Short mmCIF file of C-alpha atoms in Angstrom, two decimals:
data_model
loop_
_atom_site.label_atom_id
_atom_site.label_comp_id
_atom_site.label_asym_id
_atom_site.label_seq_id
_atom_site.Cartn_x
_atom_site.Cartn_y
_atom_site.Cartn_z
CA MET A 299 -10.79 8.01 -5.73
CA PRO A 300 -12.58 7.47 -9.34
CA GLN A 301 -16.01 6.01 -8.67
CA GLY A 302 -16.77 2.44 -8.43
CA ARG A 303 -13.69 1.52 -6.40
CA ILE A 304 -13.75 0.23 -2.80
CA THR A 305 -11.08 0.60 -0.37
CA ILE A 306 -10.77 -0.93 3.22
CA VAL A 307 -12.62 1.99 5.02
CA ASP A 308 -15.94 0.96 2.51
CA ALA A 309 -15.60 -2.57 2.64
CA MET A 310 -15.14 -2.53 6.57
CA GLN A 311 -18.29 -0.57 6.86
CA PRO A 312 -20.58 -3.59 7.67
CA HIS A 313 -18.77 -4.61 10.50
CA LEU A 314 -19.78 -2.17 13.17
CA VAL A 315 -17.20 -1.97 15.31
CA LEU A 316 -14.10 -2.74 13.40
CA GLY A 317 -15.35 -0.52 10.57
CA ASN A 318 -15.78 2.57 12.92
CA ILE A 319 -12.24 2.33 13.82
CA VAL A 320 -10.89 1.98 10.53
CA GLU A 321 -13.01 4.94 9.30
CA GLU A 322 -11.60 7.25 12.50
CA ASN A 323 -7.84 6.04 11.96
CA VAL A 324 -6.99 5.38 8.16
CA ALA A 325 -5.74 9.17 8.43
CA GLN A 326 -2.24 7.67 10.06
CA THR A 327 -2.01 5.37 7.10
CA PRO A 328 -3.80 7.61 4.23
CA GLU A 329 -2.53 4.91 1.64
CA LEU A 330 -5.25 2.84 3.05
CA GLY A 331 -7.87 5.42 2.38
CA VAL A 332 -7.21 5.50 -1.50
CA ILE A 333 -6.05 2.03 -2.79
CA PRO A 334 -8.72 -0.41 -3.79
CA VAL A 335 -9.62 -3.60 -2.29
CA ARG A 336 -11.12 -6.32 -4.13
CA VAL A 337 -12.79 -8.52 -1.59
CA LEU A 338 -12.97 -12.50 -3.16
CA GLU A 339 -16.45 -14.07 -2.21
CA SER A 340 -14.13 -16.83 -0.85
CA GLY A 341 -11.01 -18.74 -1.18
CA ILE A 342 -7.48 -16.97 -1.20
CA ARG A 343 -6.08 -16.87 -4.70
CA TYR A 344 -7.05 -16.92 -7.96
CA ASN A 345 -5.47 -16.81 -11.34
CA THR A 346 -5.68 -14.44 -14.29
CA LEU A 347 -4.17 -14.07 -17.66
CA ALA A 348 -2.03 -11.34 -18.45
CA MET A 349 -1.39 -10.11 -22.06
CA VAL A 350 2.51 -9.73 -22.55
CA GLU A 351 2.79 -9.73 -26.28
CA LEU A 352 0.20 -8.16 -28.60
CA PRO A 353 -0.99 -9.65 -31.69
CA THR A 354 0.40 -8.97 -35.26
CA THR A 355 -1.40 -5.99 -37.21
CA GLY A 356 -0.49 -3.98 -40.30
CA PHE A 357 -1.43 -2.96 -43.70
CA ARG A 358 -1.91 -5.15 -46.35
CA LYS A 359 -2.45 -5.18 -50.34
CA LEU A 360 -5.60 -6.24 -51.87
CA GLY A 361 -5.70 -9.80 -52.56
CA GLU A 362 -2.89 -10.64 -50.03
CA GLY A 363 -3.75 -12.34 -46.57
CA MET A 364 -2.08 -11.70 -42.89
CA PRO A 365 -0.43 -14.00 -41.10
CA ALA A 366 -2.83 -14.94 -38.22
CA SER A 367 -1.89 -14.22 -34.52
CA LYS A 368 -3.20 -14.40 -31.23
CA GLY A 369 -1.00 -12.28 -28.94
CA ARG A 370 0.90 -13.92 -25.86
CA TYR A 371 -0.57 -14.61 -22.65
CA GLU A 372 1.22 -15.52 -19.09
CA PRO A 373 -0.91 -16.85 -16.15
CA ARG A 374 -0.52 -14.94 -13.08
CA GLU A 375 -1.77 -16.08 -9.41
CA HIS A 376 -2.57 -13.97 -6.79
CA LYS A 377 -2.86 -14.87 -3.35
CA CYS A 378 -3.45 -13.37 -0.07
CA PHE A 379 -1.23 -14.09 3.10
CA LEU A 380 -2.67 -14.69 6.37
CA PHE A 381 -3.03 -11.22 8.94
CA GLY A 382 -3.60 -11.79 12.49
CA GLY A 383 -3.37 -10.11 16.08
CA ARG A 384 -4.83 -11.15 19.50
CA VAL A 385 -6.92 -8.79 21.49
CA GLU A 386 -6.15 -9.29 25.21
CA VAL A 387 -7.83 -7.54 28.55
CA GLU A 388 -7.29 -8.41 31.97
CA ARG A 389 -11.03 -9.24 33.44
CA ALA A 390 -10.56 -7.87 36.69
CA ALA A 391 -9.92 -4.04 34.81
CA ALA A 392 -13.50 -3.94 34.27
CA ALA A 393 -14.28 -3.29 37.72
CA ALA A 394 -11.84 0.05 37.60
CA ASP A 395 -13.78 1.58 34.44
CA ALA A 396 -17.20 2.89 34.61
CA GLY A 397 -17.68 1.48 31.47
CA GLY A 398 -17.37 -1.49 32.17
CA MET A 399 -15.81 -4.85 30.11
CA SER A 400 -17.30 -3.42 27.09
CA ALA A 401 -15.32 -0.52 26.90
CA ILE A 402 -12.18 -2.36 28.33
CA GLU A 403 -13.03 -4.32 25.12
CA ALA A 404 -13.45 -1.63 23.03
CA ARG A 405 -10.12 0.28 23.67
CA ALA A 406 -8.18 -3.02 23.32
CA THR A 407 -9.82 -3.86 20.10
CA ARG A 408 -8.86 -0.08 19.04
CA GLY A 409 -5.74 -0.56 20.00
CA VAL A 410 -4.73 -3.93 18.00
CA MET A 411 -6.82 -2.48 14.92
CA LEU A 412 -4.31 0.85 14.67
CA SER A 413 -1.49 -1.92 14.79
CA ALA A 414 -3.16 -3.68 11.92
CA LEU A 415 -3.29 -0.43 9.73
CA ALA A 416 0.12 0.65 10.74
CA THR A 417 1.40 -2.82 10.02
CA LEU A 418 -0.05 -3.27 6.27
CA GLY A 419 0.70 0.37 5.15
CA PRO A 420 4.45 -0.51 5.31
CA GLN A 421 3.97 -3.91 3.71
CA ILE A 422 2.81 -2.55 0.60
CA PHE A 423 5.94 -0.30 0.06
CA TYR A 424 8.27 -2.60 1.51
CA GLY A 425 6.93 -5.94 1.14
CA THR A 426 8.99 -8.71 2.45
CA ASP A 427 11.54 -6.51 3.69
CA ARG A 428 9.06 -5.57 6.37
CA GLY A 429 6.95 -8.60 7.11
CA ALA A 430 8.71 -11.66 5.64
CA ASP A 431 5.48 -14.10 5.79
CA GLY A 432 3.50 -11.07 3.92
CA PHE A 433 2.89 -10.52 0.04
CA GLN A 434 5.88 -8.69 -1.99
CA GLY A 435 5.51 -4.72 -1.86
CA LEU A 436 5.99 -1.87 -4.55
CA LYS A 437 9.46 -2.13 -3.93
CA ALA A 438 10.60 -5.44 -4.93
CA PHE A 439 7.82 -4.66 -7.98
CA THR A 440 10.05 -1.79 -9.24
CA PRO A 441 13.67 -3.07 -8.43
CA PHE A 442 16.95 -1.14 -8.78
CA GLY A 443 18.19 -0.71 -12.28
CA GLY A 444 14.59 -1.75 -13.49
CA ALA A 445 12.49 -0.17 -16.22
CA TYR A 446 10.54 1.67 -14.13
CA THR A 447 12.91 2.93 -11.37
CA LYS A 448 15.14 6.14 -11.43
CA ASN A 449 17.67 6.60 -9.46
CA ALA A 450 18.17 10.39 -7.66
CA THR A 451 21.82 8.94 -6.90
CA GLY A 452 22.06 9.81 -2.91
CA THR A 453 24.96 8.16 -1.60
CA THR A 454 24.88 9.05 2.25
CA ALA A 455 24.59 5.34 3.80
CA SER A 456 20.77 4.61 5.47
CA THR A 457 19.23 8.16 4.76
CA ALA A 458 17.55 6.97 1.28
CA THR A 459 13.93 7.02 1.08
CA SER A 460 11.91 6.56 -2.77
CA VAL A 461 8.77 7.90 -3.86
CA PHE A 462 6.25 5.84 -5.43
CA GLY A 463 4.18 6.78 -8.30
CA VAL A 464 1.00 4.09 -8.57
CA LYS A 465 -1.65 3.69 -10.82
CA LEU A 466 -4.88 2.28 -9.22
CA GLY A 467 -7.52 -0.24 -10.34
CA GLU A 468 -8.03 -3.79 -11.39
CA ASP A 469 -5.48 -3.59 -14.18
CA TYR A 470 -3.08 -2.36 -12.40
CA ALA A 471 -2.66 -1.97 -8.81
CA GLU A 472 -5.18 -2.89 -5.87
CA LEU A 473 -5.26 -4.87 -2.67
CA ILE A 474 -6.88 -8.34 -2.49
CA ALA A 475 -8.64 -9.78 0.81
CA GLY A 476 -9.72 -13.62 0.84
CA GLN A 477 -12.64 -15.41 2.42
CA GLY A 478 -14.98 -12.36 2.01
CA ASN A 479 -13.67 -10.05 4.34
CA VAL A 480 -10.86 -8.09 4.83
CA PHE A 481 -10.25 -8.06 8.68
CA ASP A 482 -12.30 -10.28 10.98
CA LEU A 483 -12.88 -10.24 14.79
CA GLY A 484 -13.94 -13.38 16.75
CA GLU A 485 -15.94 -13.36 19.91
CA PHE A 486 -14.21 -12.44 23.04
CA ARG A 487 -13.52 -15.54 25.33
CA ASP A 488 -12.51 -16.06 28.64
CA GLN A 489 -8.54 -17.22 28.57
CA ASP A 490 -5.80 -16.90 30.60
CA ILE A 491 -3.17 -14.56 30.09
CA LEU A 492 0.12 -13.57 31.03
CA GLY A 493 0.41 -10.39 33.38
CA THR A 494 3.41 -8.43 33.47
CA ASN A 495 5.36 -10.61 35.75
CA ASN A 496 4.98 -13.12 32.99
CA LYS A 497 2.23 -15.40 35.36
CA PRO A 498 -1.53 -16.05 34.11
CA LEU A 499 -4.04 -14.13 35.14
CA PRO A 500 -7.97 -14.37 34.16
CA GLY A 501 -8.32 -12.63 30.82
CA ARG A 502 -10.59 -11.99 27.94
CA VAL A 503 -9.38 -12.75 24.84
CA ALA A 504 -10.58 -12.40 20.90
CA ASP A 505 -8.49 -13.05 17.79
CA LEU A 506 -7.83 -10.62 14.93
CA GLU A 507 -7.93 -12.19 11.54
CA GLY A 508 -7.63 -11.52 8.11
CA TRP A 509 -6.36 -12.68 4.33
CA ILE A 510 -4.57 -10.11 2.45
CA GLY A 511 -2.42 -9.72 -0.71
CA LEU A 512 -1.45 -6.89 -3.31
CA GLN A 513 -2.02 -7.65 -6.90
CA LEU A 514 0.15 -5.40 -9.54
CA ASN A 515 -1.27 -6.70 -12.90
CA HIS A 516 0.27 -4.51 -15.16
CA LYS A 517 3.78 -3.96 -15.76
CA ALA A 518 3.23 -0.38 -15.43
CA SER A 519 1.40 -0.43 -11.96
CA ALA A 520 4.00 1.83 -10.40
CA VAL A 521 7.38 3.50 -11.04
CA ARG A 522 9.48 4.50 -8.26
CA VAL A 523 12.16 7.15 -7.41
CA CYS A 524 14.96 5.56 -5.22
CA ASN A 525 17.84 7.00 -3.53
CA ILE A 526 16.36 10.19 -2.40
CA THR A 527 18.86 11.66 0.06
CA ALA A 528 19.35 14.91 2.17
CA ASP A 529 22.82 15.39 0.09
CA VAL A 530 22.59 18.33 -2.11
CA GLY A 531 20.93 18.13 -4.90
CA LYS A 532 19.41 14.65 -4.31
CA GLY A 533 16.03 15.77 -2.69
CA CYS A 534 12.64 15.22 -4.52
CA THR A 535 12.16 17.47 -6.96
CA ASP A 536 9.03 18.12 -9.86
CA LYS A 537 12.28 17.71 -12.62
CA LEU A 538 13.05 14.30 -10.94
CA LEU A 539 9.37 12.96 -10.64
CA GLY A 540 8.83 14.08 -14.12
CA ASP A 541 11.53 12.29 -15.49
CA ALA A 542 9.99 9.22 -13.55
CA LEU A 543 7.24 9.90 -15.34
CA ASP A 544 8.80 9.46 -18.91
CA LEU A 545 9.63 5.98 -18.19
CA LEU A 546 6.02 4.97 -18.20
CA PRO A 547 4.25 4.30 -21.30
CA VAL A 548 1.56 7.19 -21.95
CA GLY A 549 -1.48 6.09 -20.53
CA ALA A 550 -0.09 4.47 -17.86
CA GLU A 551 0.30 7.79 -15.45
CA PRO A 552 -0.30 7.24 -11.62
CA ASP A 553 -3.11 8.18 -9.67
CA TYR A 554 -0.80 9.11 -6.95
CA TRP A 555 2.70 9.76 -5.51
CA PHE A 556 3.00 8.66 -2.36
CA MET A 557 5.64 10.00 -0.24
CA ASN A 558 7.02 10.90 3.01
CA LYS A 559 7.25 14.44 5.14
CA ARG A 560 10.77 14.51 4.17
CA SER A 561 10.39 13.90 0.33
CA ARG A 562 7.31 16.49 0.63
CA ASN A 563 9.55 19.05 2.31
CA GLN A 564 12.01 19.10 0.25
CA LEU A 565 9.78 19.13 -3.04
CA ARG A 566 8.29 22.46 -1.34
CA LEU A 567 11.75 23.94 -1.00
CA SER A 568 12.53 23.11 -4.36
CA ARG A 569 9.99 25.40 -5.54
CA SER A 570 11.31 28.49 -3.46
CA THR A 571 11.95 31.55 -5.37
CA PRO A 572 13.13 34.92 -4.55
CA GLU A 573 9.76 36.15 -4.13
CA ASN A 574 8.42 33.32 -2.49
CA VAL A 575 11.19 31.81 -0.14
CA TYR A 576 8.46 29.40 2.20
CA PRO A 577 5.93 27.92 -0.50
CA ASP A 578 2.99 26.14 0.29
CA MET A 579 3.34 22.36 1.00
CA PRO A 580 2.83 20.62 -2.05
CA THR A 581 -0.43 18.74 -2.93
CA GLU A 582 0.61 17.72 -6.50
CA SER A 583 3.44 17.00 -8.84
CA ASN A 584 3.35 17.03 -12.44
CA GLY A 585 -0.63 17.00 -11.98
CA ILE A 586 -0.70 13.71 -10.00
CA PRO A 587 -2.10 14.45 -6.34
CA ILE A 588 0.53 13.75 -3.85
CA ILE A 589 -0.57 10.99 -0.40
CA CYS A 590 2.21 11.84 2.23
CA THR A 591 2.57 8.80 4.88
CA ASP A 592 4.76 7.84 7.53
CA SER A 593 4.79 4.40 6.03
CA ILE A 594 7.70 4.83 3.55
CA LEU A 595 11.16 5.91 5.72
CA ASN A 596 13.97 7.95 5.68
CA THR A 597 16.77 5.23 6.89
CA ASP A 598 16.43 2.86 3.73
CA ALA A 599 19.65 1.41 2.90
CA ILE A 600 21.50 2.96 -0.50
CA GLU A 601 20.64 0.88 -3.65
CA VAL A 602 23.81 -0.26 -5.94
#
């Protein structure tokens, strides 16, 4: 992670309870440990101007003028979406735990925070295909047939996956968090909750809440290889990823490849030689580090 960028792990450190939980468990959603986050001091949205057409420049003869030009800009709105969860514990459970109510509440909070991380990770890649009320993800940003999407041409239904190459930073891809915080946990309060028999019982309740979005400021913020399957010759290889890099303009190479375990293993096996039948698990491809994550599935539909 380049210096000066903060991630969710960094942004959550001032929150003693949630910060420790995030730091301990971000390894299960490693993308959240490298994708930077911009925390808005207030509000849940902001606007920027993105240059989409460069001004005109060129050589001229002495004494001749040049046409005036200023390029073309488009307004971009970046906004956050409401994210939440509820922590519930039974008040009577405190009597059965040596740590008392504080220990019960801490364990319940850890479970909800783990669920939050596991929900946010796939949203980054799949967007509204995963959580309809959340932000658009990298898959929608790199549509099938688009300029920055490479087709691996696998054909077996519901066995596809994608590899994402993402360039990070405020000019490219980053998470945004509104209202001055990524997540906030309210105070626990006494409130009835539903038991396993769907009847009320005395409980303790707290609400987890945050405003979160994904900003993609540059057209080359991401490149994707789609339709990677287990079909012969349709797996992840260094050549395939290298071909995807050729789709990007020079200087916009990704900071990381994000892939799942099957793709990483396919990449490893593609490097087999008679002298080295079982190579080491790859940590990079074409000079770009690999982040392996369970947030990317093996069961996507074939894109056509």
